[in-house]
Short mmCIF file of C-alpha atoms in Angstrom, two decimals:
data_model
loop_
_atom_site.label_atom_id
_atom_site.label_comp_id
_atom_site.label_asym_id
_atom_site.label_seq_id
_atom_site.Cartn_x
_atom_site.Cartn_y
_atom_site.Cartn_z
CA UNK A 10 44.61 49.63 -2.64
CA UNK A 11 41.64 50.57 -0.10
CA UNK A 12 38.94 52.34 -2.34
CA UNK A 13 38.31 55.53 -0.82
CA UNK A 14 34.07 54.49 -0.91
CA UNK A 15 31.00 55.69 1.39
CA UNK A 16 28.26 53.14 2.37
CA UNK A 17 25.15 54.42 4.06
CA UNK A 18 23.28 51.89 5.77
CA UNK A 19 20.04 53.33 4.02
CA UNK A 20 20.94 52.80 1.05
CA UNK A 21 21.38 49.45 1.55
CA UNK A 22 18.27 48.44 3.58
CA UNK A 23 16.52 50.47 0.62
CA UNK A 24 17.67 47.38 -1.60
CA UNK A 25 17.34 44.64 0.65
CA UNK A 26 13.58 45.53 1.72
CA UNK A 27 12.14 43.88 -1.97
CA UNK A 28 14.34 41.18 -1.95
CA UNK A 29 13.01 40.34 2.03
CA UNK A 30 9.74 41.22 0.90
CA UNK A 31 9.65 38.97 -2.34
CA UNK A 32 9.29 35.28 0.34
CA UNK A 33 11.42 32.80 -1.81
CA UNK A 34 11.55 29.10 0.15
CA UNK A 35 13.44 26.18 -1.57
CA UNK A 36 10.65 24.62 -2.69
CA UNK A 37 7.95 26.87 -4.02
CA UNK A 38 9.85 27.38 -7.35
CA UNK A 39 7.02 30.34 -7.96
CA UNK A 40 8.45 31.94 -5.28
CA UNK A 41 12.55 31.37 -5.82
CA UNK A 42 11.81 32.68 -9.48
CA UNK A 43 10.06 35.43 -8.37
CA UNK A 44 13.10 36.74 -6.02
CA UNK A 45 15.40 35.72 -9.22
CA UNK A 46 13.27 38.09 -10.98
CA UNK A 47 14.44 41.30 -8.80
CA UNK A 48 17.40 39.88 -8.53
CA UNK A 49 17.99 40.05 -12.32
CA UNK A 50 16.74 43.65 -12.05
CA UNK A 51 19.00 44.64 -9.61
CA UNK A 52 22.40 42.89 -11.59
CA UNK A 53 20.93 44.39 -15.54
CA UNK A 54 20.44 47.65 -13.70
CA UNK A 55 24.61 47.18 -12.73
CA UNK A 56 25.17 46.99 -16.22
CA UNK A 57 25.63 43.23 -16.42
CA UNK A 58 24.90 40.41 -18.88
CA UNK A 59 22.09 38.86 -17.47
CA UNK A 60 21.47 35.23 -18.49
CA UNK A 61 18.20 32.77 -16.21
CA UNK A 62 19.38 28.90 -16.84
CA UNK A 63 16.21 26.76 -16.32
CA UNK A 64 16.22 24.84 -13.23
CA UNK A 65 15.14 21.25 -12.96
CA UNK A 66 14.09 18.42 -10.66
CA UNK A 67 10.88 20.88 -9.97
CA UNK A 68 13.61 23.73 -8.20
CA UNK A 69 13.83 26.89 -9.81
CA UNK A 70 15.91 28.94 -12.03
CA UNK A 71 19.44 30.45 -11.20
CA UNK A 72 20.44 33.78 -12.47
CA UNK A 73 24.22 33.86 -13.71
CA UNK A 74 25.88 37.92 -14.18
CA UNK A 75 29.11 38.80 -16.11
CA UNK A 76 30.00 42.03 -15.70
CA UNK A 77 31.86 44.15 -18.39
CA UNK A 78 35.64 44.21 -17.86
CA UNK A 79 38.60 44.06 -20.47
CA UNK A 80 39.43 40.62 -19.69
CA UNK A 81 36.46 39.12 -19.82
CA UNK A 82 38.36 35.83 -20.66
CA UNK A 83 40.51 36.41 -17.46
CA UNK A 84 39.64 33.59 -14.35
CA UNK A 85 38.23 36.13 -12.45
CA UNK A 86 35.82 36.36 -9.41
CA UNK A 87 33.10 34.27 -8.44
CA UNK A 88 30.64 35.54 -6.13
CA UNK A 89 28.46 32.77 -4.76
CA UNK A 90 24.79 33.14 -3.72
CA UNK A 91 21.23 31.43 -3.00
CA UNK A 92 18.16 33.04 -3.26
CA UNK A 93 16.04 30.38 -1.32
CA UNK A 94 15.04 30.13 2.39
CA UNK A 95 13.68 27.68 4.40
CA UNK A 96 10.79 30.00 5.55
CA UNK A 97 7.12 29.24 3.69
CA UNK A 98 5.28 31.94 1.65
CA UNK A 99 3.48 33.95 4.58
CA UNK A 100 6.35 34.23 6.66
CA UNK A 101 6.25 37.45 6.78
CA UNK A 102 2.58 37.98 8.79
CA UNK A 103 4.88 36.42 11.53
CA UNK A 104 7.87 37.36 10.99
CA UNK A 105 7.29 40.93 8.94
CA UNK A 106 10.50 43.27 7.44
CA UNK A 107 10.80 45.51 10.17
CA UNK A 108 13.55 47.57 11.84
CA UNK A 109 13.88 48.02 15.86
CA UNK A 110 16.95 49.93 16.97
CA UNK A 111 20.12 48.18 15.49
CA UNK A 112 18.36 45.67 13.80
CA UNK A 113 17.01 44.94 10.74
CA UNK A 114 14.03 42.19 10.81
CA UNK A 115 12.95 39.70 8.10
CA UNK A 116 12.34 35.73 6.50
CA UNK A 117 15.56 35.21 4.64
CA UNK A 118 17.78 38.50 5.60
CA UNK A 119 20.32 37.25 7.29
CA UNK A 120 20.71 33.49 5.50
CA UNK A 121 21.32 35.06 2.71
CA UNK A 122 19.72 37.66 1.45
CA UNK A 123 21.67 40.99 3.33
CA UNK A 124 24.84 38.95 1.96
CA UNK A 125 24.16 38.87 -1.87
CA UNK A 126 23.04 42.67 -1.11
CA UNK A 127 25.69 43.85 -0.01
CA UNK A 128 27.86 41.80 -2.35
CA UNK A 129 25.48 44.43 -5.03
CA UNK A 130 25.97 47.25 -3.22
CA UNK A 131 29.89 46.58 -3.16
CA UNK A 132 29.87 46.15 -7.27
CA UNK A 133 27.29 49.39 -7.74
CA UNK A 134 29.84 51.49 -5.50
CA UNK A 135 33.19 50.54 -7.38
CA UNK A 136 31.37 51.55 -10.63
CA UNK A 137 30.36 54.89 -9.67
CA UNK A 138 33.78 55.56 -8.39
CA UNK A 139 34.54 54.65 -11.83
CA UNK A 140 37.59 51.81 -9.98
CA UNK A 141 37.23 48.77 -12.52
CA UNK A 142 38.47 45.23 -10.28
CA UNK A 143 41.60 43.92 -11.62
CA UNK A 144 39.42 40.67 -12.47
CA UNK A 145 35.86 39.74 -13.70
CA UNK A 146 33.73 39.61 -11.31
CA UNK A 147 30.47 36.80 -12.59
CA UNK A 148 27.98 36.57 -9.83
CA UNK A 149 25.56 33.39 -9.73
CA UNK A 150 22.22 32.68 -7.88
CA UNK A 151 21.33 29.22 -7.25
CA UNK A 152 17.54 28.39 -5.37
CA UNK A 153 18.15 25.25 -3.53
CA UNK A 154 20.99 25.81 -1.58
CA UNK A 155 19.08 24.77 1.64
CA UNK A 156 18.50 21.35 0.56
CA UNK A 157 21.53 20.70 -0.18
CA UNK A 158 22.03 22.28 -3.90
CA UNK A 159 20.92 18.70 -5.31
CA UNK A 160 19.16 20.27 -9.06
CA UNK A 161 23.07 23.17 -9.09
CA UNK A 162 25.73 21.45 -7.60
CA UNK A 163 27.08 20.76 -10.96
CA UNK A 164 26.15 23.74 -12.07
CA UNK A 165 28.35 25.12 -9.30
CA UNK A 166 31.16 22.94 -9.72
CA UNK A 167 31.73 24.28 -13.34
CA UNK A 168 31.60 27.30 -13.21
CA UNK A 169 33.44 28.14 -10.22
CA UNK A 170 36.02 25.67 -12.27
CA UNK A 171 36.76 28.75 -14.65
CA UNK A 172 37.75 31.21 -11.87
CA UNK A 173 40.76 31.81 -10.08
CA UNK A 174 38.11 32.66 -6.98
CA UNK A 175 34.83 32.34 -4.93
CA UNK A 176 33.21 35.01 -2.36
CA UNK A 177 30.25 33.40 -0.73
CA UNK A 178 28.27 36.73 1.15
CA UNK A 179 27.39 33.66 3.86
CA UNK A 180 26.01 34.83 7.10
CA UNK A 181 29.30 36.67 9.09
CA UNK A 182 30.44 35.23 12.27
CA UNK A 183 29.46 36.36 15.27
CA UNK A 184 33.25 37.87 16.37
CA UNK A 185 33.22 39.80 12.67
CA UNK A 186 34.67 36.74 11.55
CA UNK A 187 34.91 34.78 7.82
CA UNK A 188 34.72 31.23 7.08
CA UNK A 189 37.75 29.28 5.59
CA UNK A 190 35.95 25.76 5.86
CA UNK A 191 32.76 24.04 5.97
CA UNK A 192 31.71 20.57 7.58
CA UNK A 193 31.18 17.56 6.20
CA UNK A 194 26.89 16.96 5.73
CA UNK A 195 24.95 14.41 5.05
CA UNK A 196 20.96 13.49 4.47
CA UNK A 197 18.92 10.72 4.37
CA UNK A 198 15.52 9.38 3.63
CA UNK A 199 13.94 7.42 6.23
CA UNK A 200 10.86 4.66 5.23
CA UNK A 201 9.00 2.63 7.62
CA UNK A 202 6.39 -0.01 6.24
CA UNK A 203 4.44 -1.98 8.48
CA UNK A 204 1.22 -3.64 8.21
CA UNK A 205 -2.67 -1.90 7.88
CA UNK A 206 -5.34 -3.32 10.58
CA UNK A 207 -8.81 -1.24 11.96
CA UNK A 208 -7.38 0.92 15.35
CA UNK A 209 -10.20 0.28 17.01
CA UNK A 210 -11.40 -3.34 15.42
CA UNK A 211 -8.20 -5.21 15.41
CA UNK A 212 -5.04 -3.31 16.23
CA UNK A 213 -3.39 -6.08 17.55
CA UNK A 214 -3.38 -7.58 13.79
CA UNK A 215 -1.26 -4.04 12.55
CA UNK A 216 2.35 -3.30 12.79
CA UNK A 217 2.38 0.59 12.73
CA UNK A 218 5.12 2.03 11.06
CA UNK A 219 4.91 5.52 12.99
CA UNK A 220 5.54 3.51 16.53
CA UNK A 221 8.54 1.73 14.49
CA UNK A 222 9.33 5.24 13.00
CA UNK A 223 9.73 6.69 16.78
CA UNK A 224 12.17 3.93 17.72
CA UNK A 225 14.38 4.40 15.32
CA UNK A 226 14.06 7.91 16.19
CA UNK A 227 15.96 7.35 19.33
CA UNK A 228 18.12 4.92 17.73
CA UNK A 229 19.29 7.54 15.38
CA UNK A 230 20.24 10.13 17.94
CA UNK A 231 21.57 7.93 19.93
CA UNK A 232 24.25 7.68 17.67
CA UNK A 233 26.00 11.48 17.69
CA UNK A 234 28.93 11.86 19.21
CA UNK A 235 31.31 14.31 19.56
CA UNK A 236 32.85 13.70 16.03
CA UNK A 237 29.32 13.10 14.34
CA UNK A 238 26.07 14.56 15.04
CA UNK A 239 22.88 12.89 13.30
CA UNK A 240 19.90 13.93 14.38
CA UNK A 241 16.04 13.54 12.64
CA UNK A 242 13.99 16.49 10.91
CA UNK A 243 11.56 15.85 9.49
CA UNK A 244 8.81 13.17 9.89
CA UNK A 245 5.17 12.29 8.73
CA UNK A 246 2.81 9.02 8.86
CA UNK A 247 -0.33 7.57 8.62
CA UNK A 248 -3.40 8.71 7.01
CA UNK A 249 -6.94 8.29 8.92
CA UNK A 250 -6.85 7.95 12.79
CA UNK A 251 -8.62 4.55 12.56
CA UNK A 252 -6.06 2.87 11.10
CA UNK A 253 -3.04 1.18 11.57
CA UNK A 254 -0.24 3.35 10.49
CA UNK A 255 1.48 1.19 7.41
CA UNK A 256 4.07 4.22 6.75
CA UNK A 257 5.92 6.78 7.85
CA UNK A 258 8.95 8.38 6.11
CA UNK A 259 11.26 11.03 7.70
CA UNK A 260 14.47 13.23 7.14
CA UNK A 261 17.57 12.94 8.78
CA UNK A 262 20.98 14.86 8.90
CA UNK A 263 24.56 14.29 9.48
CA UNK A 264 27.33 16.74 9.88
CA UNK A 265 31.19 15.63 11.14
CA UNK A 266 34.49 17.58 10.92
CA UNK A 267 36.18 15.53 8.99
CA UNK A 268 35.14 13.23 6.11
CA UNK A 269 36.60 9.89 7.98
CA UNK A 270 34.22 10.66 10.37
CA UNK A 271 31.15 11.28 7.78
CA UNK A 272 31.48 7.95 6.82
CA UNK A 273 31.33 6.19 9.63
CA UNK A 274 27.94 8.02 10.32
CA UNK A 275 26.91 7.28 6.85
CA UNK A 276 27.82 3.35 7.72
CA UNK A 277 26.22 3.22 10.79
CA UNK A 278 23.10 4.70 9.44
CA UNK A 279 22.41 2.75 7.11
CA UNK A 280 23.12 0.02 8.74
CA UNK A 281 19.93 0.91 10.83
CA UNK A 282 17.88 -0.56 7.71
CA UNK A 283 16.28 -4.27 8.02
CA UNK A 284 12.76 -5.90 9.59
CA UNK A 285 11.42 -6.07 12.49
CA UNK A 286 8.89 -6.97 14.69
CA UNK A 287 7.01 -7.06 10.59
CA UNK A 288 8.31 -3.42 9.82
CA UNK A 289 10.55 -3.19 7.26
CA UNK A 290 13.22 0.36 7.54
CA UNK A 291 14.99 1.43 4.75
CA UNK A 292 17.87 4.18 4.98
CA UNK A 293 18.70 5.97 1.99
CA UNK A 294 21.61 8.11 1.50
CA UNK A 295 20.65 11.48 0.13
CA UNK A 296 22.72 14.65 -1.04
CA UNK A 297 26.42 15.04 0.54
CA UNK A 298 28.22 18.08 0.91
CA UNK A 299 31.84 17.32 1.03
CA UNK A 300 33.97 18.86 4.22
CA UNK A 301 35.68 21.50 2.60
CA UNK A 302 39.12 22.01 4.44
CA UNK A 303 41.03 25.45 3.56
CA UNK A 304 44.66 24.54 1.97
CA UNK A 305 47.22 26.83 1.17
CA UNK A 306 45.23 29.22 -1.64
CA UNK A 307 42.06 29.43 0.87
CA UNK A 308 44.30 30.78 3.40
CA UNK A 309 46.39 33.01 1.02
CA UNK A 310 43.29 34.56 0.22
CA UNK A 311 41.83 34.90 3.74
CA UNK A 312 45.12 36.83 4.17
CA UNK A 313 44.67 38.59 2.15
CA UNK A 314 40.78 39.61 3.13
CA UNK A 315 42.26 39.74 6.82
CA UNK A 316 44.95 42.52 5.46
CA UNK A 317 42.46 44.56 3.87
CA UNK A 318 40.25 44.61 6.80
CA UNK A 319 42.38 45.62 9.47
CA UNK A 320 43.79 48.36 7.11
CA UNK A 321 39.39 49.15 7.51
CA UNK A 322 39.94 49.08 11.62
CA UNK A 323 37.92 45.51 11.70
CA UNK A 324 39.54 42.22 12.71
CA UNK A 325 38.79 39.46 10.65
CA UNK A 326 39.19 36.22 12.73
CA UNK A 327 38.31 33.08 10.27
CA UNK A 328 37.20 29.50 11.53
CA UNK A 329 35.85 26.18 10.17
CA UNK A 330 31.84 26.31 10.59
CA UNK A 331 29.20 23.48 10.97
CA UNK A 332 26.42 23.87 8.60
CA UNK A 333 26.66 23.53 5.15
CA UNK A 334 26.72 26.52 2.00
CA UNK A 335 28.07 25.74 -1.58
CA UNK A 336 31.16 27.31 -0.40
CA UNK A 337 31.67 22.98 0.35
CA UNK A 338 32.11 22.57 -3.10
CA UNK A 339 34.37 25.29 -4.30
CA UNK A 340 36.80 24.72 -1.56
CA UNK A 341 36.42 21.05 -1.67
CA UNK A 342 37.51 20.83 -5.58
CA UNK A 343 40.62 23.34 -4.39
CA UNK A 344 39.27 27.08 -5.97
CA UNK A 345 40.08 29.27 -3.21
CA UNK A 346 37.09 30.20 -1.77
CA UNK A 347 36.23 32.66 0.96
CA UNK A 348 32.83 32.35 3.29
CA UNK A 349 31.18 33.69 5.89
CA UNK A 350 31.36 37.70 3.88
CA UNK A 351 27.83 38.86 4.23
CA UNK A 352 26.69 40.50 7.29
CA UNK A 353 26.24 39.59 10.83
CA UNK A 354 22.85 38.80 12.70
CA UNK A 355 21.37 36.33 14.54
CA UNK A 356 18.18 33.70 14.69
CA UNK A 357 18.61 32.32 10.76
CA UNK A 358 15.92 29.65 10.00
CA UNK A 359 13.76 31.16 12.70
CA UNK A 360 11.28 34.00 13.51
CA UNK A 361 13.90 35.77 15.18
CA UNK A 362 15.95 36.78 11.97
CA UNK A 363 17.27 39.98 12.09
CA UNK A 364 21.19 41.80 10.74
CA UNK A 365 23.09 43.89 12.59
CA UNK A 366 22.04 46.82 10.55
CA UNK A 367 26.09 48.76 11.18
CA UNK A 368 27.34 45.37 9.70
CA UNK A 369 26.07 46.18 6.14
CA UNK A 370 28.12 49.06 4.92
CA UNK A 371 30.97 47.26 7.36
CA UNK A 372 30.82 44.29 4.93
CA UNK A 373 29.73 46.26 1.99
CA UNK A 374 33.03 48.14 2.19
CA UNK A 375 35.05 44.94 3.11
CA UNK A 376 33.73 43.41 -0.16
CA UNK A 377 34.42 46.15 -2.09
CA UNK A 378 38.12 46.27 -1.18
CA UNK A 379 38.26 42.40 -1.88
CA UNK A 380 36.78 43.05 -5.33
CA UNK A 381 39.36 46.23 -6.25
CA UNK A 382 42.00 44.43 -5.13
CA UNK A 383 42.17 40.85 -5.73
CA UNK A 384 44.23 39.62 -8.62
CA UNK A 385 45.95 43.27 -8.83
CA UNK A 386 49.38 41.54 -8.62
CA UNK A 387 49.37 39.78 -11.66
CA UNK A 388 47.90 42.51 -14.06
CA UNK A 389 49.12 43.75 -16.89
#
């Protein structure tokens, strides 16, 4: 069944604008919690029972919303999204909310506030039309996805285990595609500890942690190959320019299509630890996302989505994608998961982040069709 629903791009943008204007970088828990409050209010207006789950590790709270349903205890649909972004507070100064032609700009608009809003638009339209979804619907919004979900992985996996399927409205693929698998990802903390001395009077007596880190960064870059990439993304060191720096820290990221390749990359990274020329270098493994490879349940879910999309006049190719999402956890745990259901656009994680406006109603229509059809065959 394809519901006869109408979605207006301007209506979706009107809801999306306050979400984008509420800046929510991951490490600013208070800012993300303000965004959680905006989302919680919109969910409550839709009739959901909304609860706040306290955060931990210094990160934000989460919001879980359950919608009324006559089969509330039946395993249903989990809509899984995150409200944190990579953009610090103040980014609106250089990336303001604006409409230019067929594009809408703003921090986090594509990754992934736009996708979260189109999911809510689909729920709203179905309710307004009096269409009950075959399966109960729960929405879970988290606030640490951009740093690997260290404080919410257990919550995500526990909530997903109580559901039949997971829908993730992360950005869609450029050819109107969706995501049916994601690469494995590992993060690493790097630390170089050198020897202090006065940088002007006795530089030869010191051992620079920054210089050692720079050499290690080149070694880390050299580890990348076609099957496993490694890159250093954060470096900080030193305190006084007239002191040989004794501490330098950084963070690196490794990504691979297959778990075995990631495991090999992890071994090579950890092997960089050791002491050389008076500087101790340590690599510590951080948070990890497991590889998500599509199984039969995932592909059956995709095939249903593809049929619905084609009935709506849009092709729906699929692929495994680089870059992690919380779908890594649910898909790897064998729960049928469909990712990349959000709008299309470009430039996420940059000051050119935007959505293509016409894809907001298009993707909302597909999302509504999924909610209206998943589980219909088994309903009494």
